[in-house]
Coordinates of C-alpha atoms in Angstrom, one line a residue:
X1 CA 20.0 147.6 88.3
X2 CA 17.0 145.6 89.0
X3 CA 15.9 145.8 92.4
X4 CA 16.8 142.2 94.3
X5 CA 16.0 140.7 97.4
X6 CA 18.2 140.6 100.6
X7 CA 18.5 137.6 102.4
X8 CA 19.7 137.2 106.6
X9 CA 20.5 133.5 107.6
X10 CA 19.0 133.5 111.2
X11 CA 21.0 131.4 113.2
X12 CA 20.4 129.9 116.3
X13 CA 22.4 126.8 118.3
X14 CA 20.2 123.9 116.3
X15 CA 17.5 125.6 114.5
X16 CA 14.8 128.0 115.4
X17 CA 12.4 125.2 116.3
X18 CA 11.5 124.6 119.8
X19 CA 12.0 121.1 119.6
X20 CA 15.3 121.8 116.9
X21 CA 17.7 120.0 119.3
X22 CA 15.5 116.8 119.7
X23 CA 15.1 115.5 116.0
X24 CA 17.5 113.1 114.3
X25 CA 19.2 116.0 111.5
X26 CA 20.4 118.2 114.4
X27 CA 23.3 117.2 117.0
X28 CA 23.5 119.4 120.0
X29 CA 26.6 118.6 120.8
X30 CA 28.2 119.5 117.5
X31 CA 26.5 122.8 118.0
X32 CA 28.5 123.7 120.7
X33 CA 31.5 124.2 118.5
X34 CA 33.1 126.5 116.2
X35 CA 33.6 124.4 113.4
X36 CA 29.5 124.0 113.5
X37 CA 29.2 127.7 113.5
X38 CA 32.1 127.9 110.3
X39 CA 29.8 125.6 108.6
X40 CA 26.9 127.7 108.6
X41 CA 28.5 131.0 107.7
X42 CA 30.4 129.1 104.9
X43 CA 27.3 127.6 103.3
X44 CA 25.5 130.8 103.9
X45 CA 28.4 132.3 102.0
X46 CA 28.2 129.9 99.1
X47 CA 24.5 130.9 98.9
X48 CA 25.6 134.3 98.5
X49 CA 23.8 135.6 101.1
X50 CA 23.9 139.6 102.5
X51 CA 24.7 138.5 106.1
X52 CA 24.4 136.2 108.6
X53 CA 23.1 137.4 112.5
X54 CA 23.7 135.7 115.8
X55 CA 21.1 137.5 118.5
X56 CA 21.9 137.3 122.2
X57 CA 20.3 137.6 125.4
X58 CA 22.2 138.3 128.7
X59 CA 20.3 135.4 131.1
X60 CA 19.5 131.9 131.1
X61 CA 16.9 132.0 128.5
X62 CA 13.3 129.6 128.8
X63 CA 13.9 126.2 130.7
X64 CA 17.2 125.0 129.8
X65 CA 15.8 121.3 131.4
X66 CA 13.8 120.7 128.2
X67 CA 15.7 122.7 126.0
X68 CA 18.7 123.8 124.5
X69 CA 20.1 127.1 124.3
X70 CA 22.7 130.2 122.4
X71 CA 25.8 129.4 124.8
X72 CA 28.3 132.0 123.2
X73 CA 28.4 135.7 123.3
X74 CA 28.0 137.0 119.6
X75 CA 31.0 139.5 118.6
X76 CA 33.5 137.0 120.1
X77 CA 32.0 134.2 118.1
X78 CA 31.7 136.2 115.0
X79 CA 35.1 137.8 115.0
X80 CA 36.6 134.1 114.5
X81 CA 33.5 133.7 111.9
X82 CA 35.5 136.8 110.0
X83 CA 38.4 134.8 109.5
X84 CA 37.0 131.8 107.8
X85 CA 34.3 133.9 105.4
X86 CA 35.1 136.2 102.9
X87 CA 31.9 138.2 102.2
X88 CA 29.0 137.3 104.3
X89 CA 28.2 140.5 106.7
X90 CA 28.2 139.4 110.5
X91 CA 25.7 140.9 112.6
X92 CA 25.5 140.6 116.2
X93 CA 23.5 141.8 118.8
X94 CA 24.3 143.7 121.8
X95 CA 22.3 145.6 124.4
X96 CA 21.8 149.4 124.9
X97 CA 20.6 148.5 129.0
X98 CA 23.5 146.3 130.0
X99 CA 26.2 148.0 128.1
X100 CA 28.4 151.4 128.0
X101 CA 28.8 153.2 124.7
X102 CA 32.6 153.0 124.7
X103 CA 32.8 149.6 125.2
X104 CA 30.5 148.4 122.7
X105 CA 31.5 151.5 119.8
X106 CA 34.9 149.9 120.3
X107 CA 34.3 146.0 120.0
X108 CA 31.9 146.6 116.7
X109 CA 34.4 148.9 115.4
X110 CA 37.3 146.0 116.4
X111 CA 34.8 143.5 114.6
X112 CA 34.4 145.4 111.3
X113 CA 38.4 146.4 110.6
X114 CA 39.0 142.7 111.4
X115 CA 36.1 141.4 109.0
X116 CA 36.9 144.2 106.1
X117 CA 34.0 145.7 106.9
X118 CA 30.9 143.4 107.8
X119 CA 30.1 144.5 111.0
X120 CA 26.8 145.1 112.0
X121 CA 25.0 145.1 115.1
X122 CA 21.2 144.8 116.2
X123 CA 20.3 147.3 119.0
X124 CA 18.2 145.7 121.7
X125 CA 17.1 147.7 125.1
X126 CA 16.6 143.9 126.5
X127 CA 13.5 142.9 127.6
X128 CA 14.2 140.3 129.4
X129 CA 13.5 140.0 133.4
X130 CA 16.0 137.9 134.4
X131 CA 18.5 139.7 132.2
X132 CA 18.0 142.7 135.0
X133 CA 19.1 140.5 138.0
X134 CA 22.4 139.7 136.2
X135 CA 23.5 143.8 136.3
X136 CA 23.1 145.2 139.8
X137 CA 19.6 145.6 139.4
X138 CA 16.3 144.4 141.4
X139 CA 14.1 144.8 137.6
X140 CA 14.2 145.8 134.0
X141 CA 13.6 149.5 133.7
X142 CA 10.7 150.5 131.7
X143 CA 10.2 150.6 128.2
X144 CA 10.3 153.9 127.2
X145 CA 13.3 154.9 129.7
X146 CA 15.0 151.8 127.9
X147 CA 14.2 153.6 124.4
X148 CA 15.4 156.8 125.9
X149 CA 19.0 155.2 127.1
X150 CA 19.1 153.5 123.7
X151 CA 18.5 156.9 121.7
X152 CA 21.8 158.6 123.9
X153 CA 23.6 155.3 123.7
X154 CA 23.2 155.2 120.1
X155 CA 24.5 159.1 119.4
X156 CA 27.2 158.5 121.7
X157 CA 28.4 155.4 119.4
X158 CA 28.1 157.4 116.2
X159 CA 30.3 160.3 118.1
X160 CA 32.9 157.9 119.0
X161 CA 33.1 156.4 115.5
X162 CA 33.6 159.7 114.0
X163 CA 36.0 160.6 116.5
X164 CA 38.9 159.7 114.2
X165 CA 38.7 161.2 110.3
X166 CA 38.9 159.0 107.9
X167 CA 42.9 160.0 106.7
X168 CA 43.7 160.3 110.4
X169 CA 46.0 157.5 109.9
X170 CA 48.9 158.9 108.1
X171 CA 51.3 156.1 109.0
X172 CA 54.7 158.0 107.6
X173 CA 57.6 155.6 108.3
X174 CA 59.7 159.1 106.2
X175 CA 58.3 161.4 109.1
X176 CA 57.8 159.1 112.0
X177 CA 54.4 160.5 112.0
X178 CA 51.6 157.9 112.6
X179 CA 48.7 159.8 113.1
X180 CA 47.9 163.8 112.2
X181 CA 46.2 164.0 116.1
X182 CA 44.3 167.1 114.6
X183 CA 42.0 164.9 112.9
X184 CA 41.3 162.7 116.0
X185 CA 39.2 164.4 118.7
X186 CA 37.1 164.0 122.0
X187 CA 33.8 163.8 121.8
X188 CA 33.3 165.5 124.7
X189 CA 29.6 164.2 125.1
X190 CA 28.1 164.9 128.6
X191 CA 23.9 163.8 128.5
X192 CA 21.4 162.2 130.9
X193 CA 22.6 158.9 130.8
X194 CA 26.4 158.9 129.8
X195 CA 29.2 161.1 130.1
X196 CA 32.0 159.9 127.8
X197 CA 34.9 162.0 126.5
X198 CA 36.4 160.2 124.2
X199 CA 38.2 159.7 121.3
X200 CA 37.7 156.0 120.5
X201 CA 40.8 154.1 120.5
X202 CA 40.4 152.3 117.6
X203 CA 40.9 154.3 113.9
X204 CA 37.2 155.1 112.0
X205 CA 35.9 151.6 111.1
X206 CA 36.0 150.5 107.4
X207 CA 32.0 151.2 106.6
X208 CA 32.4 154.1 108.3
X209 CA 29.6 153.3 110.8
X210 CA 28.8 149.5 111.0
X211 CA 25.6 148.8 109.8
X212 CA 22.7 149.3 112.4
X213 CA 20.0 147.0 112.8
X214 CA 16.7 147.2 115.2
X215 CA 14.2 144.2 115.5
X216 CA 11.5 146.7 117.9
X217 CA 8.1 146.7 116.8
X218 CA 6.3 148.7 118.9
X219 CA 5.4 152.0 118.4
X220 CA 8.7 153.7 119.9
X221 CA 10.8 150.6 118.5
X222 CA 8.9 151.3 114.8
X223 CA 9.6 155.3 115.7
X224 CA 13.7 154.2 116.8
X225 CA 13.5 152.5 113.9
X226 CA 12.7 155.4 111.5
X227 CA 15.2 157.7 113.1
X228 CA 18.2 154.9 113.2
X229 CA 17.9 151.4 111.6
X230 CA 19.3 150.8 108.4
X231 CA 17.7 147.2 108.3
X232 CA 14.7 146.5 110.9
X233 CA 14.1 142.5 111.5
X234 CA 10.0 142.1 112.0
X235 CA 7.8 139.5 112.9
X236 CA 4.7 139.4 111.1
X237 CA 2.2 137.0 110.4
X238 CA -0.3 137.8 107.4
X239 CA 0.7 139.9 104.4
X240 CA -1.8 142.2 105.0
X241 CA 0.3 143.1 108.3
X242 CA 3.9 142.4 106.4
X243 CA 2.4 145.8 104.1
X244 CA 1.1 147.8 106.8
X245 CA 3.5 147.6 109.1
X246 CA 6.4 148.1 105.8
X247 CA 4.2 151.1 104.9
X248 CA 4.1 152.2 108.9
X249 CA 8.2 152.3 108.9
X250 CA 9.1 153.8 105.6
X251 CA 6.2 156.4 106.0
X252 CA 7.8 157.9 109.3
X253 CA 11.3 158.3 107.9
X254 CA 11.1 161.8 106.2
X255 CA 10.5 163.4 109.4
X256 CA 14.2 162.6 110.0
X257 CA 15.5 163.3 106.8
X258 CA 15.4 159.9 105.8
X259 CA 14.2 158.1 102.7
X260 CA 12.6 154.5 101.9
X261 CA 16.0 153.5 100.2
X262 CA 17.6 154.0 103.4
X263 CA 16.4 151.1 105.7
X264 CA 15.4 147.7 104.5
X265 CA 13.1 145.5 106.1
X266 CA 13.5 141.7 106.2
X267 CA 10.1 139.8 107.9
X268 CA 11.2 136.8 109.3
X269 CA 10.1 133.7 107.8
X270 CA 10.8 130.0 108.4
X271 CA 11.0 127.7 105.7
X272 CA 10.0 124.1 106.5
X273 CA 11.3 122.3 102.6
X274 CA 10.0 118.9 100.9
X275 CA 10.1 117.4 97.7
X276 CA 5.9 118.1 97.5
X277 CA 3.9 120.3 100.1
X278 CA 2.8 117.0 101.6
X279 CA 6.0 116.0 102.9
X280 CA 6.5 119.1 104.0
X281 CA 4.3 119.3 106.1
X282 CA 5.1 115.8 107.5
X283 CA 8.3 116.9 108.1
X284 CA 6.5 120.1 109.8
X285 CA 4.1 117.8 112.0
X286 CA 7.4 115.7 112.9
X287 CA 8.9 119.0 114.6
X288 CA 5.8 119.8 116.6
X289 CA 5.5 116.1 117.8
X290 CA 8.7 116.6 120.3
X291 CA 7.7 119.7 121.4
X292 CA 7.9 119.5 125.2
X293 CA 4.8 121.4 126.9
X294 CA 6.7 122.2 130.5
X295 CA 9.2 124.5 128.3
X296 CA 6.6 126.2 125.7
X297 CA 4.5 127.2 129.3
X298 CA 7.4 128.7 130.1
X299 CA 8.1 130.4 127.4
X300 CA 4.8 131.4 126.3
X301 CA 5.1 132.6 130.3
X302 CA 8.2 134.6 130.0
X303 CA 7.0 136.6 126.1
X304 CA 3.1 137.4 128.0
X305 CA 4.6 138.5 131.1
X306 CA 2.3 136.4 132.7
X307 CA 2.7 132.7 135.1
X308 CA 0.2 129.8 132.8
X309 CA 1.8 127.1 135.0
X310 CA -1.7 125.9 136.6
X311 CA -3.8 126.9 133.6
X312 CA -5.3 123.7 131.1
X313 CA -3.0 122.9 128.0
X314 CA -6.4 122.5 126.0
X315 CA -8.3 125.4 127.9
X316 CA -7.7 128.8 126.5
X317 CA -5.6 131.5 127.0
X318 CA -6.5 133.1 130.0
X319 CA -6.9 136.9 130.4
X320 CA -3.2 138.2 130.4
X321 CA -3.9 142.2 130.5
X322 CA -3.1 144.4 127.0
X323 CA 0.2 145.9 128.6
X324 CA 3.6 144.6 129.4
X325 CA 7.0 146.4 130.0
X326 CA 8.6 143.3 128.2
X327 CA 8.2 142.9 124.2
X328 CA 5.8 144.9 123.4
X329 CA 5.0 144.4 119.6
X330 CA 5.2 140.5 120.2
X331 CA 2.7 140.5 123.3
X332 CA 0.2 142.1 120.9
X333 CA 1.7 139.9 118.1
X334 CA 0.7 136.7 120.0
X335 CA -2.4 137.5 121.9
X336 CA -3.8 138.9 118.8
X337 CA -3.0 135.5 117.2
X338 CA -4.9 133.6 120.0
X339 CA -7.9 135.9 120.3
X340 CA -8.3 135.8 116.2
X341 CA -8.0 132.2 116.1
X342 CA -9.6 131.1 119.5
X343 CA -6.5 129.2 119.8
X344 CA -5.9 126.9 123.4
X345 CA -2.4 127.5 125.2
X346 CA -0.8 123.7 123.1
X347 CA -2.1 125.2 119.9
X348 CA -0.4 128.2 120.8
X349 CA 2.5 126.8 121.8
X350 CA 2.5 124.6 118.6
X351 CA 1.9 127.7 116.9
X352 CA 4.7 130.0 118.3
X353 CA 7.2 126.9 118.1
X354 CA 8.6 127.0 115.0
X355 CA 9.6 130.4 115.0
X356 CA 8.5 132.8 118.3
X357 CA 6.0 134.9 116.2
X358 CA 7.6 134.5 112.9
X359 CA 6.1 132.9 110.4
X360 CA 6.8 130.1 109.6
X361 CA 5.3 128.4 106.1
X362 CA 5.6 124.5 104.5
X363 CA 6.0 124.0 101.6
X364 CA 7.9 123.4 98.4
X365 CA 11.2 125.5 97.1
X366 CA 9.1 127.2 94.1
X367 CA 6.2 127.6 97.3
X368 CA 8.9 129.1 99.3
X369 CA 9.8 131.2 96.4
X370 CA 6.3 132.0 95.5
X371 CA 5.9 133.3 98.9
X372 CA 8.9 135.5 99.2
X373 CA 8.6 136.9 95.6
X374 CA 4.9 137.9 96.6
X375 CA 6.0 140.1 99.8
X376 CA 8.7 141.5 97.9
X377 CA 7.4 142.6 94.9
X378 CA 3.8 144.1 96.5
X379 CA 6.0 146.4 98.7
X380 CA 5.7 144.3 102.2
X381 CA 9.2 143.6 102.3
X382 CA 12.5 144.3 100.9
X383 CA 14.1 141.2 101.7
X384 CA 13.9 138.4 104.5
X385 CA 15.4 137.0 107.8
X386 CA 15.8 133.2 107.1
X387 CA 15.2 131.0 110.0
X388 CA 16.1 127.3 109.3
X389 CA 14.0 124.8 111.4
X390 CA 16.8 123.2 111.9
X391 CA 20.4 123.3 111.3
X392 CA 22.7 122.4 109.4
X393 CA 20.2 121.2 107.6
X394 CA 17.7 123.7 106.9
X395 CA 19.9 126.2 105.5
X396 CA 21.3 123.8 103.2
X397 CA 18.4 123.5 101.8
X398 CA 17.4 126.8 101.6
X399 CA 20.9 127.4 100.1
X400 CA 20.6 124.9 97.3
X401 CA 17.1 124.6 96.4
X402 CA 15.1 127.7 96.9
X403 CA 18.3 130.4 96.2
X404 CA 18.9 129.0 93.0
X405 CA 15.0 129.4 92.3
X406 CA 15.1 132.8 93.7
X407 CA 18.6 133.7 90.9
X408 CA 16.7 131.7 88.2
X409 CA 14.2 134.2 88.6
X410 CA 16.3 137.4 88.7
X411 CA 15.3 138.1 92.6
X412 CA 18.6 137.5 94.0
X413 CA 22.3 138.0 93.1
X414 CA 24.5 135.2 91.7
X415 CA 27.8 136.5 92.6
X416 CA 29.0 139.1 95.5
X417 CA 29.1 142.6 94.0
X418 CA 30.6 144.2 97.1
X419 CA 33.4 143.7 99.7
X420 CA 31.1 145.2 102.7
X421 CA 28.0 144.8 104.5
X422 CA 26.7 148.2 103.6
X423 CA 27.7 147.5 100.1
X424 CA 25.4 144.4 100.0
X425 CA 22.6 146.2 101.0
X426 CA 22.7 149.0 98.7
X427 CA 23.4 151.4 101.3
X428 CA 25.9 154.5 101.7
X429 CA 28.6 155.0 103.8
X430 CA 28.4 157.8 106.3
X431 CA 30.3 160.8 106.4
X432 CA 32.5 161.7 109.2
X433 CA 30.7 164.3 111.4
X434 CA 34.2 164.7 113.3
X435 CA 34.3 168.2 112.6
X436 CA 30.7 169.0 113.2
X437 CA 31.2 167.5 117.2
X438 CA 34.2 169.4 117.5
X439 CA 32.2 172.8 116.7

């Protein structure tokens, strides 16, 4: 088979905009329902698309006065999602910091025998500051013991998947036996972080593992990346850094056994659509004109680490260090942007608006397509993470006018080939190691 693209629909509350919730096609309030939310994953479904991903964050996020915000926690939200899709994968984040393996091994394998197999879940170590005062905590812990919780976390998951064979289930009404309890086993696992002994109450889920997902960038999140991500979400600006840093990832996997065909990585991108480039960009200049300042300081403050309250809109960006124990890859992302460009804090700000370091490109469907088709096809990307300005209506579009360009030209599937997430991205389903913890 020809290789294809795969295709993520993004979503957020209104649109991945800044200023989403403020123009005429969105209405918050709507948002704040399920039947918005079953309206997105069904026309992302009709588009035939590989998944859909809700991320998450565990505080208040930015400055909810001038802004809206993601209200729901993502597994619950997608677990009614699985009942009114048929195919779509449904990815969710969940944090490695805030969380305990049992807990989460259990929900995602919940999630993926109740959606016949379209789990998935993005790993995040949260960044966040404010995210640390919500669990017990007086700050975040530092970014490499947040990677080193995340690496135990993650083994611990996998143990506690595998805990039950796959024929552990025997279900014999004849025999009155329900499960052969030789084939279901603690874990057992006692490390530096967790002690857990296991088994998982919940039978091996239908992908066998759901699928894992990382969005890090930095050099240990590239490195976690290598060793664990089947798809890796990336922000990246240029081509030139879409191939390098595509190159970067797929280049470290042999050293764990791993090869390119095993991960897929899916830059973000969004797509503002018009009839002619013109009028997309008018409808890309309408978007930035309700951007509020008071809440892209703040949030430019929160991703630099650093307070630019009492500094000029129109000066420029003030020295901010070349370190922070926040988001690592997106601090450099962002003040590499500015120092390149010589942008001031509002162009920044207008910059990062539309899609917080993604890029985000106006233009026509066959532009659109233009675009994507070059990334894919000169090895910078093996599919994308669509982020819809707004919503509903920017994934319609997307859906109906740059898909069918995409299928016209043999990128992207016309019809669901597979019943799981795994399936849609090409990827295997893992072997029990049941027998291999038990030893």
């Amino acid at each position: 088979m020809t290789r294809q693209l795969h295709l993520n629909a993004f979503l957020m509350q209104n649109g991945h905009h800044e200023a989403a919730w403020r123009h005429p096609d969105t209405d918050p309030r709507h948002a704040t329902t399920l039947r918005h939310y079953v309206e997105l994953a069904r026309t992302a479904e009709r588009g035939k698309l590989d998944s859909l991903f809700l991320a998450d964050g565990v505080a208040l996020w930015g400055n909810v006065r001038y802004n809206s915000h993601n209200l729901f926690e993502p597994l619950t939200l997608l677990s009614a999602l699985a009942g009114a899709t048929d195919h779509i994968g449904l990815i969710a984040t969940a944090s490695t910091t805030y969380n305990e393996p049992y807990h989460l091994a259990r929900k995602f394998a919940s999630l993926d025998h109740l959606s016949g197999g379209r789990a998935g879940w993005n790993i995040v170590t949260s960044a966040g500051k404010d995210e640390a005062l919500n669990f017990n905590r007086d700050a975040r812990p530092a970014h490499e013991l947040r990677y080193e919780r995340a690496t135990e976390f993650i083994e611990v998951a996998k143990k506690l998947w595998d805990s039950w064979e796959d024929d552990a289930a025997v279900i014999d009404k004849e025999t009155g036996v329900y499960a052969d309890t030789d084939l279901i086993r603690p874990i057992d696992h006692v490390g530096e972080h967790f002690q857990v002994r296991g088994p998982l109450n919940v039978p091996r889920p239908v992908q066998g593992h759901p699928l894992l997902v990382q969005a890090g960038s930095s050099e240990t999140g590239k490195e976690y990346a290598a060793r664990y991500a089947e798809a890796v979400f990336t922000a990246q600006q240029t081509f030139e850094e879409g191939k390098a840093f595509y190159d970067d990832v797929k280049g470290r996997l042999g050293r764990y056994g791993r090869t390119p065909d095993e991960i897929k990585i899916l830059p973000g991108i969004s797509p503002i659509l018009g009839r002619t480039e013109a009028e997309a960009r008018e409808r890309e200049a309408e978007l930035n004109a309700l951007i509020t300042p008071e809440y892209g300081v703040r949030q430019l403050s929160n991703l630099l680490d650093h307070d630019l309250a009492g500094y000029p809109l129109d000066g420029p960006l003030p020295d901010v260090g070349t370190f922070t124990e926040g988001q690592q890859s997106r601090f450099d992302l962002v003040t590499g942007l500015a120092r390149r460009e010589n942008l001031t804090i509002r162009q920044l700000i207008e910059r990062l608006a539309g899609g917080r370091g993604h890029r985000v490109f106006a233009g026509t469907p066959v532009q659109v397509a233009d675009q994507l088709e070059h990334w894919f096809t000169a090895g910078a990307a093996d599919g994308f993470n669509i982020m819809p300005p707004t919503l509903p209506g920017g994934l319609t579009d997307f859906v109906d006018l740059v898909v069918p360009e995409l299928q016209r030209r043999g990128l992207f599937r016309t019809e669901y080939s597979a019943s799981t997430l795994r399936g849609h991205y090409g990827l295997a389903r893992p072997a029990t190691r049941v027998k291999e913890h038990a030893a």
